PDB file of C-alpha atoms in Angstrom:
ATOM      1  CA  MET A   1     -27.735 -44.796  -1.458  1.00 54.00           C
ATOM      2  CA  ALA A   2     -29.559 -42.106   0.872  1.00 64.00           C
ATOM      3  CA  GLY A   3     -32.985 -43.155   2.055  1.00 72.00           C
ATOM      4  CA  THR A   4     -36.172 -41.002   2.012  1.00 76.00           C
ATOM      5  CA  LYS A   5     -35.643 -39.482   5.433  1.00 80.00           C
ATOM      6  CA  GLU A   6     -32.027 -38.484   4.575  1.00 81.00           C
ATOM      7  CA  ILE A   7     -33.143 -36.651   1.280  1.00 80.00           C
ATOM      8  CA  LYS A   8     -36.223 -35.085   3.051  1.00 81.00           C
ATOM      9  CA  THR A   9     -33.889 -33.568   5.699  1.00 83.00           C
ATOM     10  CA  HIS A  10     -31.476 -32.358   2.946  1.00 82.00           C
ATOM     11  CA  ILE A  11     -34.360 -30.740   1.119  1.00 83.00           C
ATOM     12  CA  GLU A  12     -35.689 -28.928   4.145  1.00 83.00           C
ATOM     13  CA  SER A  13     -32.114 -27.785   4.673  1.00 85.00           C
ATOM     14  CA  VAL A  14     -31.714 -26.154   1.367  1.00 82.00           C
ATOM     15  CA  GLY A  15     -35.098 -24.700   1.550  1.00 85.00           C
ATOM     16  CA  GLU A  16     -34.185 -22.930   4.816  1.00 84.00           C
ATOM     17  CA  THR A  17     -30.910 -21.853   3.157  1.00 84.00           C
ATOM     18  CA  ARG A  18     -32.831 -20.419   0.252  1.00 82.00           C
ATOM     19  CA  LYS A  19     -35.187 -18.365   2.549  1.00 84.00           C
ATOM     20  CA  ILE A  20     -31.958 -16.526   3.886  1.00 85.00           C
ATOM     21  CA  THR A  21     -30.405 -15.862   0.610  1.00 83.00           C
ATOM     22  CA  ASN A  22     -33.598 -14.308  -0.685  1.00 83.00           C
ATOM     23  CA  ALA A  23     -33.624 -12.247   2.581  1.00 84.00           C
ATOM     24  CA  MET A  24     -30.166 -11.059   2.010  1.00 80.00           C
ATOM     25  CA  TYR A  25     -30.880 -10.256  -1.625  1.00 81.00           C
ATOM     26  CA  LEU A  26     -33.961  -8.025  -0.636  1.00 82.00           C
ATOM     27  CA  ILE A  27     -31.824  -6.177   2.114  1.00 81.00           C
ATOM     28  CA  ALA A  28     -28.959  -5.568  -0.368  1.00 80.00           C
ATOM     29  CA  SER A  29     -31.276  -4.025  -2.994  1.00 81.00           C
ATOM     30  CA  THR A  30     -32.874  -1.732  -0.488  1.00 83.00           C
ATOM     31  CA  LYS A  31     -29.317  -0.566   0.731  1.00 79.00           C
ATOM     32  CA  LEU A  32     -28.189  -0.077  -2.891  1.00 78.00           C
ATOM     33  CA  ARG A  33     -31.190   2.054  -3.762  1.00 82.00           C
ATOM     34  CA  ARG A  34     -30.618   4.079  -0.539  1.00 80.00           C
ATOM     35  CA  ALA A  35     -27.054   4.665  -1.206  1.00 76.00           C
ATOM     36  CA  ARG A  36     -27.511   5.680  -4.695  1.00 77.00           C
ATOM     37  CA  GLN A  37     -30.010   8.346  -3.676  1.00 80.00           C
ATOM     38  CA  GLU A  38     -27.491   9.834  -1.205  1.00 76.00           C
ATOM     39  CA  LEU A  39     -24.674   9.805  -3.930  1.00 73.00           C
ATOM     40  CA  ASP A  40     -27.224  11.543  -6.321  1.00 77.00           C
ATOM     41  CA  GLN A  41     -27.901  14.202  -3.896  1.00 77.00           C
ATOM     42  CA  THR A  42     -24.442  15.067  -2.919  1.00 74.00           C
ATOM     43  CA  ARG A  43     -23.047  14.803  -6.382  1.00 74.00           C
ATOM     44  CA  PRO A  44     -23.941  18.314  -7.625  1.00 80.00           C
ATOM     45  CA  TYR A  45     -22.143  20.029  -4.722  1.00 77.00           C
ATOM     46  CA  PHE A  46     -18.764  18.423  -5.403  1.00 75.00           C
ATOM     47  CA  GLU A  47     -19.070  18.614  -9.250  1.00 79.00           C
ATOM     48  CA  ALA A  48     -19.496  22.640  -8.657  1.00 82.00           C
ATOM     49  CA  LEU A  49     -16.452  22.464  -6.429  1.00 81.00           C
ATOM     50  CA  ARG A  50     -14.694  20.889  -9.049  1.00 79.00           C
ATOM     51  CA  GLY A  51     -15.950  23.450 -11.638  1.00 81.00           C
ATOM     52  CA  GLU A  52     -14.554  26.204  -9.297  1.00 79.00           C
ATOM     53  CA  ILE A  53     -11.182  24.626  -9.182  1.00 82.00           C
ATOM     54  CA  ARG A  54     -11.191  24.748 -13.055  1.00 80.00           C
ATOM     55  CA  ARG A  55     -11.974  28.282 -12.911  1.00 79.00           C
ATOM     56  CA  ILE A  56      -9.183  29.079 -10.576  1.00 79.00           C
ATOM     57  CA  PHE A  57      -6.655  27.267 -13.093  1.00 76.00           C
ATOM     58  CA  ARG A  58      -7.950  29.089 -15.844  1.00 76.00           C
ATOM     59  CA  THR A  59      -7.466  32.299 -14.129  1.00 75.00           C
ATOM     60  CA  ALA A  60      -4.100  31.564 -12.653  1.00 73.00           C
ATOM     61  CA  TYR A  61      -2.828  28.283 -13.969  1.00 68.00           C
ATOM     62  CA  ASN A  62       0.760  28.935 -12.686  1.00 76.00           C
ATOM     63  CA  VAL A  63      -0.489  29.260  -8.698  1.00 77.00           C
ATOM     64  CA  ASP A  64       1.432  27.236  -6.496  1.00 76.00           C
ATOM     65  CA  SER A  65      -0.312  24.666  -4.202  1.00 79.00           C
ATOM     66  CA  ARG A  66       1.227  21.756  -2.153  1.00 81.00           C
ATOM     67  CA  PHE A  67      -1.871  19.901  -3.236  1.00 83.00           C
ATOM     68  CA  PHE A  68      -0.648  19.674  -6.885  1.00 83.00           C
ATOM     69  CA  TYR A  69       2.427  18.708  -8.548  1.00 80.00           C
ATOM     70  CA  PRO A  70       4.780  21.344  -9.909  1.00 75.00           C
ATOM     71  CA  ILE A  71       3.858  22.435 -13.519  1.00 71.00           C
ATOM     72  CA  GLY A  72       5.498  20.070 -15.856  1.00 68.00           C
ATOM     73  CA  SER A  73       6.500  17.210 -13.329  1.00 69.00           C
ATOM     74  CA  ASP A  74       4.902  13.970 -13.062  1.00 68.00           C
ATOM     75  CA  GLU A  75       7.649  11.921 -11.432  1.00 73.00           C
ATOM     76  CA  PRO A  76       6.696   9.605  -8.484  1.00 75.00           C
ATOM     77  CA  LEU A  77       7.863  11.208  -5.138  1.00 79.00           C
ATOM     78  CA  LYS A  78      10.109   9.599  -2.699  1.00 85.00           C
ATOM     79  CA  GLY A  79       9.299   8.925   0.768  1.00 88.00           C
ATOM     80  CA  THR A  80       6.326   7.280   2.696  1.00 91.00           C
ATOM     81  CA  TYR A  81       3.021   6.850   0.842  1.00 92.00           C
ATOM     82  CA  GLY A  82      -0.490   6.385   2.458  1.00 92.00           C
ATOM     83  CA  CYS A  83      -3.092   4.073   1.081  1.00 93.00           C
ATOM     84  CA  LEU A  84      -6.561   4.316   2.178  1.00 93.00           C
ATOM     85  CA  LEU A  85      -8.384   0.762   1.456  1.00 92.00           C
ATOM     86  CA  ILE A  86     -12.110   0.501   1.383  1.00 91.00           C
ATOM     87  CA  THR A  87     -13.556  -3.008   2.038  1.00 89.00           C
ATOM     88  CA  ALA A  88     -16.797  -4.391   3.417  1.00 86.00           C
ATOM     89  CA  ASP A  89     -17.436  -5.798   7.035  1.00 83.00           C
ATOM     90  CA  LYS A  90     -18.260  -9.177   5.762  1.00 80.00           C
ATOM     91  CA  GLY A  91     -17.901 -11.598   2.705  1.00 77.00           C
ATOM     92  CA  LEU A  92     -20.894 -13.170   0.795  1.00 74.00           C
ATOM     93  CA  ALA A  93     -20.179 -10.674  -2.034  1.00 76.00           C
ATOM     94  CA  GLY A  94     -18.377 -12.632  -4.569  1.00 76.00           C
ATOM     95  CA  ALA A  95     -14.780 -11.118  -5.512  1.00 81.00           C
ATOM     96  CA  TYR A  96     -15.461  -7.659  -4.249  1.00 83.00           C
ATOM     97  CA  ASN A  97     -13.174  -7.818  -1.134  1.00 87.00           C
ATOM     98  CA  GLN A  98     -10.540  -9.842  -2.842  1.00 88.00           C
ATOM     99  CA  ASN A  99     -10.167  -7.363  -5.842  1.00 88.00           C
ATOM    100  CA  ALA A 100      -9.583  -4.388  -3.552  1.00 90.00           C
ATOM    101  CA  ILE A 101      -7.234  -6.121  -1.192  1.00 91.00           C
ATOM    102  CA  ARG A 102      -5.203  -7.415  -4.201  1.00 91.00           C
ATOM    103  CA  MET A 103      -4.618  -3.918  -5.442  1.00 90.00           C
ATOM    104  CA  ALA A 104      -3.543  -2.893  -2.111  1.00 91.00           C
ATOM    105  CA  GLN A 105      -0.915  -5.740  -2.101  1.00 91.00           C
ATOM    106  CA  GLN A 106       0.336  -4.766  -5.382  1.00 91.00           C
ATOM    107  CA  LEU A 107       0.888  -1.116  -4.152  1.00 91.00           C
ATOM    108  CA  LEU A 108       2.575  -2.615  -1.161  1.00 91.00           C
ATOM    109  CA  GLU A 109       4.952  -4.736  -3.352  1.00 91.00           C
ATOM    110  CA  ARG A 110       5.638  -1.666  -5.516  1.00 90.00           C
ATOM    111  CA  HIS A 111       6.359   0.663  -2.661  1.00 90.00           C
ATOM    112  CA  PRO A 112       6.911  -1.214   0.699  1.00 90.00           C
ATOM    113  CA  ASP A 113       7.112   2.140   2.657  1.00 91.00           C
ATOM    114  CA  THR A 114       3.374   2.480   2.599  1.00 91.00           C
ATOM    115  CA  LYS A 115       1.194   3.144   5.501  1.00 91.00           C
ATOM    116  CA  LEU A 116      -2.360   1.376   5.411  1.00 92.00           C
ATOM    117  CA  PHE A 117      -5.227   3.012   6.489  1.00 92.00           C
ATOM    118  CA  VAL A 118      -8.458   0.642   6.323  1.00 91.00           C
ATOM    119  CA  VAL A 119     -12.081   0.875   6.254  1.00 89.00           C
ATOM    120  CA  GLY A 120     -14.067  -2.291   6.737  1.00 86.00           C
ATOM    121  CA  GLU A 121     -13.714  -5.376   9.224  1.00 87.00           C
ATOM    122  CA  TYR A 122     -12.895  -7.668   6.130  1.00 89.00           C
ATOM    123  CA  GLY A 123      -9.732  -5.855   5.327  1.00 88.00           C
ATOM    124  CA  ARG A 124      -8.826  -5.437   8.944  1.00 89.00           C
ATOM    125  CA  ARG A 125      -9.000  -9.016   9.417  1.00 90.00           C
ATOM    126  CA  PHE A 126      -7.190  -9.980   6.463  1.00 91.00           C
ATOM    127  CA  PHE A 127      -4.076  -7.824   7.226  1.00 91.00           C
ATOM    128  CA  ASP A 128      -3.976  -8.803  10.918  1.00 90.00           C
ATOM    129  CA  GLN A 129      -3.922 -12.365  10.174  1.00 90.00           C
ATOM    130  CA  ARG A 130      -0.887 -11.900   7.869  1.00 89.00           C
ATOM    131  CA  LYS A 131       0.772  -9.547  10.525  1.00 89.00           C
ATOM    132  CA  ILE A 132       0.721  -6.744   7.920  1.00 89.00           C
ATOM    133  CA  PRO A 133       0.814  -3.649  10.007  1.00 90.00           C
ATOM    134  CA  ILE A 134      -2.079  -1.140   9.783  1.00 89.00           C
ATOM    135  CA  GLU A 135      -1.285   2.629  10.498  1.00 89.00           C
ATOM    136  CA  HIS A 136      -4.929   3.362  11.304  1.00 85.00           C
ATOM    137  CA  SER A 137      -8.062   1.213  11.334  1.00 82.00           C
ATOM    138  CA  PHE A 138     -11.510   3.178  11.262  1.00 80.00           C
ATOM    139  CA  LEU A 139     -13.418   1.216  13.648  1.00 73.00           C
ATOM    140  CA  TYR A 140     -16.736   2.253  12.321  1.00 67.00           C
ATOM    141  CA  THR A 141     -18.768  -0.001  10.027  1.00 65.00           C
ATOM    142  CA  ALA A 142     -18.359   0.286   6.164  1.00 65.00           C
ATOM    143  CA  GLN A 143     -22.249  -0.188   5.983  1.00 71.00           C
ATOM    144  CA  ASN A 144     -23.324   3.476   6.807  1.00 75.00           C
ATOM    145  CA  PRO A 145     -20.956   5.956   4.839  1.00 81.00           C
ATOM    146  CA  THR A 146     -21.672   9.418   5.861  1.00 80.00           C
ATOM    147  CA  MET A 147     -20.125  12.818   5.146  1.00 83.00           C
ATOM    148  CA  ALA A 148     -18.788  13.245   8.784  1.00 84.00           C
ATOM    149  CA  ARG A 149     -16.932   9.959   8.516  1.00 87.00           C
ATOM    150  CA  ALA A 150     -15.440  11.217   5.126  1.00 88.00           C
ATOM    151  CA  ARG A 151     -14.520  14.565   6.944  1.00 88.00           C
ATOM    152  CA  GLU A 152     -12.653  12.372   9.768  1.00 89.00           C
ATOM    153  CA  ILE A 153     -10.651  10.204   7.252  1.00 90.00           C
ATOM    154  CA  SER A 154      -9.801  13.141   5.038  1.00 90.00           C
ATOM    155  CA  THR A 155      -8.721  15.124   8.021  1.00 91.00           C
ATOM    156  CA  LEU A 156      -6.325  12.484   9.237  1.00 91.00           C
ATOM    157  CA  LEU A 157      -4.911  11.946   5.676  1.00 92.00           C
ATOM    158  CA  LEU A 158      -4.328  15.689   5.161  1.00 91.00           C
ATOM    159  CA  ASP A 159      -2.811  16.148   8.380  1.00 91.00           C
ATOM    160  CA  GLY A 160      -0.011  13.625   7.549  1.00 90.00           C
ATOM    161  CA  PHE A 161       0.186  15.037   3.986  1.00 90.00           C
ATOM    162  CA  ASP A 162       0.426  18.548   5.457  1.00 88.00           C
ATOM    163  CA  ARG A 163       3.254  17.507   7.898  1.00 89.00           C
ATOM    164  CA  GLY A 164       5.306  15.733   5.175  1.00 88.00           C
ATOM    165  CA  GLU A 165       4.714  12.254   6.475  1.00 90.00           C
ATOM    166  CA  LEU A 166       2.944  11.329   3.606  1.00 90.00           C
ATOM    167  CA  LYS A 167       4.373  12.055   0.141  1.00 89.00           C
ATOM    168  CA  GLU A 168       1.525  10.584  -1.995  1.00 90.00           C
ATOM    169  CA  ILE A 169      -1.721   9.298  -0.863  1.00 91.00           C
ATOM    170  CA  TYR A 170      -3.709   6.548  -2.684  1.00 93.00           C
ATOM    171  CA  VAL A 171      -7.415   5.487  -2.495  1.00 92.00           C
ATOM    172  CA  ILE A 172      -8.503   1.884  -3.438  1.00 92.00           C
ATOM    173  CA  TYR A 173     -12.091   1.478  -3.764  1.00 90.00           C
ATOM    174  CA  THR A 174     -14.579  -0.301  -6.123  1.00 86.00           C
ATOM    175  CA  ASP A 175     -16.184   1.908  -8.807  1.00 81.00           C
ATOM    176  CA  MET A 176     -19.586   1.105 -10.066  1.00 73.00           C
ATOM    177  CA  GLU A 177     -19.253   1.737 -13.747  1.00 66.00           C
ATOM    178  CA  SER A 178     -22.751   0.508 -14.481  1.00 65.00           C
ATOM    179  CA  ALA A 179     -25.626  -1.602 -13.015  1.00 61.00           C
ATOM    180  CA  MET A 180     -23.684  -4.772 -14.423  1.00 65.00           C
ATOM    181  CA  SER A 181     -20.057  -3.617 -13.861  1.00 70.00           C
ATOM    182  CA  ALA A 182     -17.901  -2.742 -11.121  1.00 76.00           C
ATOM    183  CA  GLN A 183     -14.166  -2.398 -11.201  1.00 81.00           C
ATOM    184  CA  ALA A 184     -11.486  -2.109  -8.172  1.00 85.00           C
ATOM    185  CA  ARG A 185      -9.413   1.115  -8.726  1.00 86.00           C
ATOM    186  CA  SER A 186      -6.263   2.465  -7.270  1.00 88.00           C
ATOM    187  CA  THR A 187      -6.462   6.120  -7.623  1.00 86.00           C
ATOM    188  CA  ARG A 188      -3.830   8.698  -6.581  1.00 88.00           C
ATOM    189  CA  LEU A 189      -5.621  11.183  -4.382  1.00 86.00           C
ATOM    190  CA  LEU A 190      -2.660  13.529  -3.629  1.00 85.00           C
ATOM    191  CA  PRO A 191      -0.869  15.305  -5.140  1.00 86.00           C
ATOM    192  CA  PHE A 192      -3.260  16.022  -7.955  1.00 83.00           C
ATOM    193  CA  GLN A 193      -2.144  16.569 -11.552  1.00 80.00           C
ATOM    194  CA  ARG A 194      -3.278  19.943 -12.792  1.00 75.00           C
ATOM    195  CA  THR A 195      -4.267  18.390 -16.171  1.00 75.00           C
ATOM    196  CA  HIS A 196      -6.984  16.571 -13.968  1.00 72.00           C
ATOM    197  CA  PHE A 197      -8.743  19.881 -13.848  1.00 74.00           C
ATOM    198  CA  ALA A 198      -8.060  21.172 -17.349  1.00 64.00           C
ATOM    199  CA  GLY A 199     -10.802  22.745 -19.444  1.00 55.00           C
ATOM    200  CA  ALA A 200     -13.583  24.985 -18.821  1.00 45.00           C
ATOM    201  CA  PRO A 201     -16.371  24.016 -16.556  1.00 47.00           C
ATOM    202  CA  ALA A 202     -19.420  22.207 -18.206  1.00 45.00           C
ATOM    203  CA  GLY A 203     -21.658  24.328 -20.141  1.00 46.00           C
ATOM    204  CA  GLU A 204     -19.858  27.584 -19.415  1.00 46.00           C
ATOM    205  CA  GLY A 205     -18.019  28.046 -22.963  1.00 44.00           C
ATOM    206  CA  ALA A 206     -15.161  30.206 -23.190  1.00 41.00           C
ATOM    207  CA  MET A 207     -15.000  32.668 -20.089  1.00 47.00           C
ATOM    208  CA  THR A 208     -12.670  35.558 -20.241  1.00 50.00           C
ATOM    209  CA  GLU A 209     -13.514  37.616 -17.117  1.00 57.00           C
ATOM    210  CA  ARG A 210     -10.802  37.562 -14.421  1.00 65.00           C
ATOM    211  CA  PHE A 211     -11.411  36.663 -10.699  1.00 70.00           C
ATOM    212  CA  GLU A 212     -10.343  38.430  -7.595  1.00 74.00           C
ATOM    213  CA  PHE A 213      -9.298  36.068  -4.819  1.00 74.00           C
ATOM    214  CA  TYR A 214      -8.878  37.055  -1.100  1.00 73.00           C
ATOM    215  CA  PRO A 215      -6.603  37.104   0.679  1.00 78.00           C
ATOM    216  CA  ASP A 216      -4.718  35.251  -2.202  1.00 76.00           C
ATOM    217  CA  VAL A 217      -5.329  32.675  -5.064  1.00 79.00           C
ATOM    218  CA  GLY A 218      -3.224  30.074  -3.443  1.00 77.00           C
ATOM    219  CA  THR A 219      -5.017  30.280  -0.076  1.00 82.00           C
ATOM    220  CA  VAL A 220      -8.214  30.008  -1.822  1.00 81.00           C
ATOM    221  CA  LEU A 221      -7.198  27.005  -3.856  1.00 81.00           C
ATOM    222  CA  ASN A 222      -5.981  25.310  -0.849  1.00 81.00           C
ATOM    223  CA  SER A 223      -9.295  25.757   1.085  1.00 83.00           C
ATOM    224  CA  VAL A 224     -11.280  24.478  -1.758  1.00 84.00           C
ATOM    225  CA  MET A 225      -8.975  21.459  -2.224  1.00 86.00           C
ATOM    226  CA  ARG A 226      -9.598  20.204   1.295  1.00 87.00           C
ATOM    227  CA  SER A 227     -13.296  20.389   0.618  1.00 86.00           C
ATOM    228  CA  TYR A 228     -12.755  18.360  -2.703  1.00 87.00           C
ATOM    229  CA  VAL A 229     -10.580  15.738  -1.116  1.00 89.00           C
ATOM    230  CA  THR A 230     -13.279  15.021   1.405  1.00 88.00           C
ATOM    231  CA  GLY A 231     -15.879  14.817  -1.284  1.00 86.00           C
ATOM    232  CA  PHE A 232     -13.687  12.432  -3.409  1.00 87.00           C
ATOM    233  CA  ILE A 233     -13.503  10.216  -0.324  1.00 89.00           C
ATOM    234  CA  TYR A 234     -17.206  10.329   0.499  1.00 87.00           C
ATOM    235  CA  SER A 235     -17.648   9.525  -3.136  1.00 84.00           C
ATOM    236  CA  ALA A 236     -15.348   6.336  -2.788  1.00 86.00           C
ATOM    237  CA  LEU A 237     -17.007   5.335   0.345  1.00 88.00           C
ATOM    238  CA  ILE A 238     -20.538   5.562  -1.443  1.00 85.00           C
ATOM    239  CA  ASP A 239     -19.270   4.033  -4.696  1.00 84.00           C
ATOM    240  CA  SER A 240     -17.756   1.057  -2.913  1.00 85.00           C
ATOM    241  CA  PHE A 241     -20.848   0.529  -0.664  1.00 84.00           C
ATOM    242  CA  CYS A 242     -23.009   0.339  -3.668  1.00 83.00           C
ATOM    243  CA  CYS A 243     -20.733  -2.022  -5.376  1.00 83.00           C
ATOM    244  CA  GLU A 244     -20.760  -4.276  -2.252  1.00 82.00           C
ATOM    245  CA  GLN A 245     -24.670  -4.452  -2.295  1.00 81.00           C
ATOM    246  CA  ASN A 246     -24.591  -5.016  -5.920  1.00 81.00           C
ATOM    247  CA  ALA A 247     -22.021  -7.955  -5.570  1.00 80.00           C
ATOM    248  CA  ARG A 248     -24.067  -9.320  -2.714  1.00 80.00           C
ATOM    249  CA  MET A 249     -27.267  -9.155  -4.672  1.00 81.00           C
ATOM    250  CA  THR A 250     -25.589 -11.005  -7.580  1.00 80.00           C
ATOM    251  CA  ALA A 251     -23.986 -13.519  -5.262  1.00 81.00           C
ATOM    252  CA  MET A 252     -27.450 -14.167  -3.541  1.00 84.00           C
ATOM    253  CA  ASP A 253     -29.279 -14.438  -6.832  1.00 81.00           C
ATOM    254  CA  ASN A 254     -26.801 -17.063  -7.960  1.00 82.00           C
ATOM    255  CA  ALA A 255     -27.053 -18.929  -4.728  1.00 83.00           C
ATOM    256  CA  ASP A 256     -30.893 -18.818  -5.089  1.00 83.00           C
ATOM    257  CA  ARG A 257     -30.629 -20.151  -8.693  1.00 84.00           C
ATOM    258  CA  ASN A 258     -28.330 -22.968  -7.557  1.00 86.00           C
ATOM    259  CA  ALA A 259     -30.568 -23.687  -4.709  1.00 85.00           C
ATOM    260  CA  GLY A 260     -33.491 -24.073  -6.847  1.00 84.00           C
ATOM    261  CA  LYS A 261     -31.528 -26.317  -9.110  1.00 86.00           C
ATOM    262  CA  LEU A 262     -30.503 -28.712  -6.314  1.00 86.00           C
ATOM    263  CA  LEU A 263     -33.964 -28.643  -4.844  1.00 84.00           C
ATOM    264  CA  GLY A 264     -35.239 -29.898  -8.336  1.00 86.00           C
ATOM    265  CA  GLU A 265     -32.536 -32.578  -8.404  1.00 84.00           C
ATOM    266  CA  LEU A 266     -33.066 -33.606  -4.780  1.00 83.00           C
ATOM    267  CA  SER A 267     -37.041 -33.870  -5.317  1.00 84.00           C
ATOM    268  CA  LEU A 268     -36.293 -36.037  -8.375  1.00 85.00           C
ATOM    269  CA  GLN A 269     -33.938 -38.220  -6.230  1.00 82.00           C
ATOM    270  CA  TYR A 270     -36.605 -38.335  -3.525  1.00 80.00           C
ATOM    271  CA  ASN A 271     -39.354 -39.567  -5.933  1.00 83.00           C
ATOM    272  CA  ARG A 272     -37.132 -42.191  -7.315  1.00 82.00           C
ATOM    273  CA  VAL A 273     -35.983 -43.645  -4.138  1.00 79.00           C
ATOM    274  CA  ARG A 274     -39.880 -43.286  -2.813  1.00 80.00           C
ATOM    275  CA  GLN A 275     -41.024 -45.209  -5.908  1.00 81.00           C
ATOM    276  CA  ALA A 276     -38.248 -47.833  -5.331  1.00 79.00           C
ATOM    277  CA  ALA A 277     -39.418 -48.319  -1.881  1.00 76.00           C
ATOM    278  CA  ILE A 278     -42.990 -48.626  -2.853  1.00 80.00           C
ATOM    279  CA  THR A 279     -42.265 -50.984  -5.512  1.00 82.00           C
ATOM    280  CA  GLN A 280     -40.081 -53.213  -3.084  1.00 78.00           C
ATOM    281  CA  GLU A 281     -43.164 -53.203  -0.641  1.00 78.00           C
ATOM    282  CA  ILE A 282     -45.459 -54.328  -3.200  1.00 82.00           C
ATOM    283  CA  THR A 283     -43.164 -56.710  -4.623  1.00 82.00           C
ATOM    284  CA  GLU A 284     -42.565 -58.400  -1.122  1.00 76.00           C
ATOM    285  CA  ILE A 285     -46.465 -58.439  -0.321  1.00 80.00           C
ATOM    286  CA  SER A 286     -47.144 -59.957  -3.604  1.00 78.00           C
ATOM    287  CA  ALA A 287     -44.357 -62.659  -2.891  1.00 76.00           C
ATOM    288  CA  GLY A 288     -45.687 -63.137   0.464  1.00 76.00           C
ATOM    289  CA  ALA A 289     -49.487 -63.782  -0.771  1.00 73.00           C
ATOM    290  CA  ARG A 290     -48.154 -66.104  -3.580  1.00 77.00           C
ATOM    291  CA  ALA A 291     -46.360 -68.138  -1.000  1.00 75.00           C
ATOM    292  CA  GLN A 292     -49.515 -68.324   1.284  1.00 75.00           C
ATOM    293  CA  ARG A 293     -51.497 -69.538  -1.846  1.00 76.00           C
ATOM    294  CA  GLN A 294     -48.855 -72.150  -2.548  1.00 75.00           C
ATOM    295  CA  LYS A 295     -48.905 -73.441   1.048  1.00 74.00           C
ATOM    296  CA  LYS A 296     -52.678 -73.560   1.138  1.00 75.00           C
ATOM    297  CA  GLY A 297     -52.707 -75.639  -2.308  1.00 71.00           C
ATOM    298  CA  ARG A 298     -50.364 -78.004  -0.927  1.00 65.00           C
TER     299      ARG A 298
END
């Protein structure tokens, strides 16, 4: 059985660990709040882009664009796929990284001819350790998603798509459905389905006026779609970052609760061992005094 010194050392160690988990919880909560603010500030712009794409299709639904499947077709295309995987730079976030990586592995199993584009040090290390080739690894941190980085990613992916090197492009990220729920998602980014933009823009009702496009509707649609792809990737980066911080907050909160429970058990054990030691000392002193009295009596 451990002595009081060992138990006291254990209590101090758990207390120091608890300070670290509390600090990580507070840092994650601050980052989460800031990321949500950035997402809320940029969301209206890309919602407006989505509305304009809907307008185009309501005016000229049969417009031809390389960003969309042909009308009436939804068959998977043959050729090389691209997969943008968004992970964190480190662990300590529950199953956040593992869920996204598992979906990427499933895509590789279904379609082995897939090129990986990875954001986040955790994903890079995972595939490097297993000798799975990565087409391009974005070396900047996943901790600070910005529009400039989203443009860099979208430019690289769109270049491969325009040259015909990538027939379909998927984005695997973690979607924050609510404050208590997050889900890893595999979304086909390109080509889009026309039904994805079906319907009238929100709040506009039935609009019947026609629009004029310069130089033509196809050029306008392709230009808008490039901005929309950038916005989608930026939203995925922010969503994943929010989910990472939320998962880390949950993990650190659970660690703090477990540390508190362990400290209670250790304190109880320490008091029992200390009480036993005091009782043993009192017993030994009493026995010694009794022996001395008996010796004097003889």
